[in-house]
Coordinates of C-alpha atoms and ligand atoms in Angstrom, one line a residue:
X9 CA 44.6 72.8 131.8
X10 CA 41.4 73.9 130.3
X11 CA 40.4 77.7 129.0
X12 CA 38.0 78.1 131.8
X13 CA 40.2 76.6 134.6
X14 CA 43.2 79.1 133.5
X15 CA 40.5 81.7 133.1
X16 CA 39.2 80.4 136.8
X17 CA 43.7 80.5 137.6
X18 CA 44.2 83.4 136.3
X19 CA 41.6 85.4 138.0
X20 CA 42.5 83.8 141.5
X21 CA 46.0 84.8 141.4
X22 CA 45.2 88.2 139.7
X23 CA 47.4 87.8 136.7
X24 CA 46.7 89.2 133.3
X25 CA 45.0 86.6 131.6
X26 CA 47.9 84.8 129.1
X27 CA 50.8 85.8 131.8
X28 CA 53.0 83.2 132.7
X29 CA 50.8 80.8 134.9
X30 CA 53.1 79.1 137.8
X31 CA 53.0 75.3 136.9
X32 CA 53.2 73.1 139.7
X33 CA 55.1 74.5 142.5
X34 CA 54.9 78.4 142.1
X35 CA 57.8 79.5 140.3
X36 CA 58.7 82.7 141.2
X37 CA 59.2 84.8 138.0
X38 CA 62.2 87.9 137.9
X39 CA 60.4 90.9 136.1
X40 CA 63.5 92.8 133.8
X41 CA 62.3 95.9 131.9
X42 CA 64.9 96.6 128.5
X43 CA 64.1 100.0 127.3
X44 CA 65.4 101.6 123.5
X45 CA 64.5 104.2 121.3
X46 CA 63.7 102.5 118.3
X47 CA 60.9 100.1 116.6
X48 CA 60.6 96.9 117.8
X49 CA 61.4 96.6 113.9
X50 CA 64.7 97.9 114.2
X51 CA 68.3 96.7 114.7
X52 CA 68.1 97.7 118.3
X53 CA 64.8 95.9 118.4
X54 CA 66.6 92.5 117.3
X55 CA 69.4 92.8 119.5
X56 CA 66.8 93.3 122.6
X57 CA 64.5 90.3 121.3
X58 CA 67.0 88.0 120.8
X59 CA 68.5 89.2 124.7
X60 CA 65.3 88.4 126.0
X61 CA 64.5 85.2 124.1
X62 CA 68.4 84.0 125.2
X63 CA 67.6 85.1 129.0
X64 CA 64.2 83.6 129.2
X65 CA 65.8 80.4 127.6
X66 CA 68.6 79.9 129.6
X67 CA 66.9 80.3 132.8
X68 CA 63.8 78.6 132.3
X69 CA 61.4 82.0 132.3
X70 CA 62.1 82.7 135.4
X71 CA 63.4 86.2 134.4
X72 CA 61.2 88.3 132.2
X73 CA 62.4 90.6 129.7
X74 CA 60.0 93.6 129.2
X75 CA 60.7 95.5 126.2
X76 CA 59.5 99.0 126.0
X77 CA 60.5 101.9 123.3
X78 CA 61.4 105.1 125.3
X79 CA 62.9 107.2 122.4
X80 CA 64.5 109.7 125.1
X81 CA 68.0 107.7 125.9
X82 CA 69.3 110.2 128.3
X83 CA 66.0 109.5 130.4
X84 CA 66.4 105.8 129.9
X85 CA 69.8 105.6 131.0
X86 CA 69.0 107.9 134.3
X87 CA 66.3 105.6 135.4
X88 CA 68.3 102.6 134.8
X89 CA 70.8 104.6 137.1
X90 CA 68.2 105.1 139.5
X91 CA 66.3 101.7 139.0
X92 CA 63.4 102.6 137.6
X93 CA 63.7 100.0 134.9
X94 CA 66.5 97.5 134.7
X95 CA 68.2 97.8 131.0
X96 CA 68.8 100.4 128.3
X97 CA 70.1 100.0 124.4
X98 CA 71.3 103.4 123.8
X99 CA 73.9 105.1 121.0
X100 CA 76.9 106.5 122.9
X101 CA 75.1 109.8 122.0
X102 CA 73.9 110.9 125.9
X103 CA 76.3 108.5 127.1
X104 CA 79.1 111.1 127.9
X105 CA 76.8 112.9 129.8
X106 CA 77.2 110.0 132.1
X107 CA 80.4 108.2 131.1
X108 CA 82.7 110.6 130.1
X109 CA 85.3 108.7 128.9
X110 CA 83.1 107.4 126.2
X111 CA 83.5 110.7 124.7
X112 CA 86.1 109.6 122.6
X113 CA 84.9 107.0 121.2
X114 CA 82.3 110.1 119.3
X115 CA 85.5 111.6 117.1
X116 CA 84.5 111.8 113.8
X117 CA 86.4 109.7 111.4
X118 CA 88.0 107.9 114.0
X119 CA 87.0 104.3 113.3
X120 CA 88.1 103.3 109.4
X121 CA 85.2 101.1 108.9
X122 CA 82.7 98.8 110.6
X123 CA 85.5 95.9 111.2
X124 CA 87.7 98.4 112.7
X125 CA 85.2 99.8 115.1
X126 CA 83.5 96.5 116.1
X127 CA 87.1 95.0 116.8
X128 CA 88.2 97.7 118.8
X129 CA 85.0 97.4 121.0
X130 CA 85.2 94.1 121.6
X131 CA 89.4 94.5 122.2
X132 CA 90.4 95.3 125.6
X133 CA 89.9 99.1 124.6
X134 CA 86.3 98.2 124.5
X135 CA 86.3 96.1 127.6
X136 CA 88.3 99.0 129.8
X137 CA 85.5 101.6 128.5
X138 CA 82.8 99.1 129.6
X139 CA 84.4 99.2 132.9
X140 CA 84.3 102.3 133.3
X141 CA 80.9 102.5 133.6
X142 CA 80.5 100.8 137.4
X143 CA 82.1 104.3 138.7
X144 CA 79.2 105.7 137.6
X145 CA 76.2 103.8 139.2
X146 CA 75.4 101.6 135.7
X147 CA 76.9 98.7 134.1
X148 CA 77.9 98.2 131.1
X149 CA 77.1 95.0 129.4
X150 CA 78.0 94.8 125.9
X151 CA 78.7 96.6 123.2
X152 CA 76.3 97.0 120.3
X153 CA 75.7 99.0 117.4
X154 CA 74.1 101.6 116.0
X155 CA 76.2 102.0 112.7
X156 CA 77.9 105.2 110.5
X157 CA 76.0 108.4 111.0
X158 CA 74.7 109.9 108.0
X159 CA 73.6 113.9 107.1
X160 CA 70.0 114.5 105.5
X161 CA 68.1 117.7 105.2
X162 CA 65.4 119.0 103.9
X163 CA 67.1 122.3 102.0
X164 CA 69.7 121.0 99.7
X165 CA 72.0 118.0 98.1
X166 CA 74.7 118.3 100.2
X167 CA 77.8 117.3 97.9
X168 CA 80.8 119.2 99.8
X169 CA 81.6 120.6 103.3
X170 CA 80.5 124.0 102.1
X171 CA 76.7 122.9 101.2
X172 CA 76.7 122.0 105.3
X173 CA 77.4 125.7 106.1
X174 CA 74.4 127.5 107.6
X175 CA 72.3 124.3 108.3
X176 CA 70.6 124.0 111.6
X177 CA 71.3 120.4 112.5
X178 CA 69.8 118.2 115.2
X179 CA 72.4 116.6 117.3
X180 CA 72.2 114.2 119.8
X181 CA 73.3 116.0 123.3
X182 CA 77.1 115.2 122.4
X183 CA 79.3 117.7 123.1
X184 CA 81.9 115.8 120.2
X185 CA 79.5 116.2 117.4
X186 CA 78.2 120.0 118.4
X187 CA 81.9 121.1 118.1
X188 CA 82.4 118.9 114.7
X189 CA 79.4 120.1 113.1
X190 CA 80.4 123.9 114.3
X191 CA 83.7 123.6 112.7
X192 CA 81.5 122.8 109.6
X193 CA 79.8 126.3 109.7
X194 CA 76.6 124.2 111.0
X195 CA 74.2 125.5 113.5
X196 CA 74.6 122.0 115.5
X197 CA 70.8 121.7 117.6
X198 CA 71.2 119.1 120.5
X199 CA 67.6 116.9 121.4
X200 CA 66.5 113.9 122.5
X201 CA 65.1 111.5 119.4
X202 CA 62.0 112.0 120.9
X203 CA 62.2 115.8 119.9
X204 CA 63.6 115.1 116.5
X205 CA 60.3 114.3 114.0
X206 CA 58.8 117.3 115.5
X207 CA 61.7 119.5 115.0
X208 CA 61.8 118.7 111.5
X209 CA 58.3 119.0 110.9
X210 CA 58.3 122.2 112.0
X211 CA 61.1 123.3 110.7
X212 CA 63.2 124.1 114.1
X213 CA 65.7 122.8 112.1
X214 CA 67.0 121.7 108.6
X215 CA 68.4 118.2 109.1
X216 CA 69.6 115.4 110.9
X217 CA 72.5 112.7 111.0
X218 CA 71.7 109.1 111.9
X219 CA 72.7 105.7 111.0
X220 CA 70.4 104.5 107.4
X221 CA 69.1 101.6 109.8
X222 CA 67.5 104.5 112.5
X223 CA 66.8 106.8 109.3
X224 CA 64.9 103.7 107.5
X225 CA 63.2 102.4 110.7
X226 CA 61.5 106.0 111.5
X227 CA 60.9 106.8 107.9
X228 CA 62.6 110.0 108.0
X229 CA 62.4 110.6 104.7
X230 CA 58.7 111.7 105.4
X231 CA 60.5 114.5 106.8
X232 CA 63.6 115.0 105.0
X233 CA 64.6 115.2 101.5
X234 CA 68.4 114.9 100.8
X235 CA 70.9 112.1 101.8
X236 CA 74.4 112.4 101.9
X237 CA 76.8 109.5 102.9
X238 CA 79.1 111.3 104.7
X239 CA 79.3 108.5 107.3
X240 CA 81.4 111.6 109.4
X241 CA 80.7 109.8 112.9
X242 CA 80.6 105.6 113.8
X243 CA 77.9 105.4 116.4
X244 CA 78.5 102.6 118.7
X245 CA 75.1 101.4 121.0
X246 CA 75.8 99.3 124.5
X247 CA 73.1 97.5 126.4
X248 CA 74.0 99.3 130.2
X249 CA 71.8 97.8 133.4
X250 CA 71.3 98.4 136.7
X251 CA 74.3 97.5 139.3
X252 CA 71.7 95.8 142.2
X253 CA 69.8 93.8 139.3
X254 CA 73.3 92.5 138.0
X255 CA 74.6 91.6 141.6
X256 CA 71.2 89.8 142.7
X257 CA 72.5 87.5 139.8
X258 CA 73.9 84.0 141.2
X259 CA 76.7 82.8 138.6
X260 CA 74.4 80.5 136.7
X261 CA 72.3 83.2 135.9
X262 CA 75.1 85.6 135.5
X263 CA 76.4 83.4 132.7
X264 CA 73.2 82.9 130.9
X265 CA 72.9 86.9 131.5
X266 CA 76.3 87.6 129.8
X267 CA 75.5 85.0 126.8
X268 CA 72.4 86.2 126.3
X269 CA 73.7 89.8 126.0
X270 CA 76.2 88.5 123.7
X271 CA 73.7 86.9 121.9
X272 CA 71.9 90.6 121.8
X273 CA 75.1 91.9 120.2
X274 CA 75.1 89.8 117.8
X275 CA 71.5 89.9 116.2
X276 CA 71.8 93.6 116.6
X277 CA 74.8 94.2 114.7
X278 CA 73.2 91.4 112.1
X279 CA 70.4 93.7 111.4
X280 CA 72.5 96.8 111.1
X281 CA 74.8 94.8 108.2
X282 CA 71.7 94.0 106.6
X283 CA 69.8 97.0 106.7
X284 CA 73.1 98.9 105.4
X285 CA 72.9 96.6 102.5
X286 CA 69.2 97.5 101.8
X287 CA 68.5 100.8 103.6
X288 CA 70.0 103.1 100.7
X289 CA 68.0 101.6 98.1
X290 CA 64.6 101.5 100.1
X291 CA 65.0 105.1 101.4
X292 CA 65.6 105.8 97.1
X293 CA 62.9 104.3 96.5
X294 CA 60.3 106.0 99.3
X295 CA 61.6 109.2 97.2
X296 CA 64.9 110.5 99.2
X297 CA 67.7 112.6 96.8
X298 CA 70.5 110.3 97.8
X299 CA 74.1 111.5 97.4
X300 CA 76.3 107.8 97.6
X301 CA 79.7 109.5 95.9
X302 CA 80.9 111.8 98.8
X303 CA 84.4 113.2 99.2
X304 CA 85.0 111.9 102.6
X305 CA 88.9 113.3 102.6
X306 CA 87.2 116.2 102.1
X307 CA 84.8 116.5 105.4
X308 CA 87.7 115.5 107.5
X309 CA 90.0 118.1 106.2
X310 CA 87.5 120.9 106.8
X311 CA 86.9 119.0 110.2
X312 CA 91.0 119.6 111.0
X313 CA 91.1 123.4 111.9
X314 CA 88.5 122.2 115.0
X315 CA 90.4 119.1 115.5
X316 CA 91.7 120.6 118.6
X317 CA 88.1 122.2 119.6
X318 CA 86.4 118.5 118.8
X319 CA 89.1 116.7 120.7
X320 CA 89.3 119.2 123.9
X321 CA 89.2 117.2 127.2
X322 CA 89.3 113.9 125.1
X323 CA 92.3 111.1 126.4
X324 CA 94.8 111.4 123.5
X325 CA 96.4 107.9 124.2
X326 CA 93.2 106.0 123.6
X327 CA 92.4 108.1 120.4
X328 CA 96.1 106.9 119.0
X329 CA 95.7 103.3 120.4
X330 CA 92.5 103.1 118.5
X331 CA 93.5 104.4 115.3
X332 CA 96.4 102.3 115.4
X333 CA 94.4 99.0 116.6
X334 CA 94.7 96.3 113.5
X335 CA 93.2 92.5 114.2
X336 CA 95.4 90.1 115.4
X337 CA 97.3 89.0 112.2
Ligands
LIG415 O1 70.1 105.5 119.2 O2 69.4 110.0 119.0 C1 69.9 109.5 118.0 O3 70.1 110.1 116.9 C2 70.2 108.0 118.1 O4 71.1 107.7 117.0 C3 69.0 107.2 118.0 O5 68.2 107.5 119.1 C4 69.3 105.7 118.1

């Protein structure tokens, strides 16, 4: 089909010029907006694009995935519920709000390391949370990744516990963290990420925590100075959607839907591995004081006197099922 004729198409059928043209017999087209709070560059960036490119793929473009950047998750996720837009990528941060059971999965030190967190999400721990979102007007897809939270500030190297005392630190609106970062001596601050850059500009508070992959994607250290590695809290991410846009699915389309988000999970947590193995370096070399030798024994044992505080309300027989998951030998 020639420019002009598509021009001539396009113009008939009132289409943005360079949309997908019907070929042939219309082809009717499924319109999915995917929201997340991050850069297209990001990690939550590749697991949406790679969702999208699987979904489009599978099903022969006729679904469209949208993605947009909304950097307020607790709004994403409440027009998802409503059905505003479709999909979300959020942390677990506002997820509580919603999900309360998700709660515990926000402990600090609760996960040993990466492999322990990303096998108990995709265990049947992970798959029983997941379900538990359908109570509560969402879905939950999939479970991705947004990585080990980290502390920087703009005041001080913080080396021990004690150099966190007195610092007014953004938090995400998680009840968890406010009480871990109270025990601390903190003055824990809860905001959306869309408040955050402004916040620290201005000084409404002191510091931050976030995964290196959110910290190095925002270029946060324009705006803070000091890095510690205290990787005090594993911040998991889940792609949740909209209950009537997963039942319109037929099963073909289901499966390609559930593949695709698997495929999501995959790139996503891809991009966090490999921006943990670069992101301390880069964020060195934009000119961050980066503390890398951290006492981590020590954060959790001046965590313990609000253990009780921090775990309040939480489900004590899925914190000890999780911290005694291994892999299958
Ligand atoms: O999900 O709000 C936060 O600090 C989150 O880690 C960020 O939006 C990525």
């Amino acid at each position: 089909m020639t420019f002009t004729r598509r021009l001539a198409l396009a113009a008939a059928l009132a289409l943005p010029f360079g949309a997908t043209l019907p070929t042939g017999a219309a082809q009717a087209q499924t319109q999915i907006t995917l929201q997340h709070p991050l850069p297209l560059n990001s990690h939550y960036g590749a697991g949406a694009t790679a969702f999208k490119e699987a979904f489009e793929r599978a099903t022969n473009n006729r679904f469209r995935v949208n993605i947009q950047r909304n950097d307020n998750e607790r709004e994403a996720i409440e027009s998802v519920q409503i059905g505003t837009i479709e999909c979300v990528i959020t942390s677990t941060g506002p997820v509580g709000n919603f999900v309360p059971e998700t709660r515990n999965l926000d402990v600090p030190f609760l996960f040993r390391d990466t492999a322990h967190a990303r096998g108990v999400l995709d265990s049947q721990i992970g798959q029983e949370l997941l379900a538990r979102f359908n109570a509560r007007g969402l879905v939950g897809v999939v479970w991705m990744e947004n990585g080990f939270r980290h502390l920087t500030n703009s005041r001080r190297e913080v080396n021990a516990p004690a150099d966190v005392r007195g610092l007014k630190v953004r938090t995400m609106e998680n009840q968890v963290h406010m009480r871990a970062f109270t025990t601390l001596g903190a003055l824990p601050t809860p905001m959306a990420f869309s408040e955050l850059v402004p916040a620290l500009q201005q000084g409404t508070v002191d510091g931050q925590e976030n995964p290196i992959p959110v910290i190095v994607a925002n270029n946060l250290n324009q705006v803070q100075r000091f890095l510690t590695l205290t990787g005090h809290v594993y911040s998991p991410a889940v792609l949740i959607c909209n209950p009537a846009m997963v039942g319109r699915l037929n099963a073909a389309d289901r499966a390609a839907f559930t593949e695709a988000a698997r495929a999501g999970a995959a790139a996503n947590r891809a991009r966090v591995t490999a921006d943990e193995q670069t992101g301390v370096e880069e964020l060195r070399r934009r000119g961050m004081t980066v503390t890398t030798q951290v006492d981590n024994a020590a954060f959790q044992q001046a965590l313990q006197p609000g253990a009780s505080q921090i775990e309040s309300g939480l489900d004590q027989a899925l914190l000890r099922r999780i911290r005694e998951w291994r892999p299958a030998s």
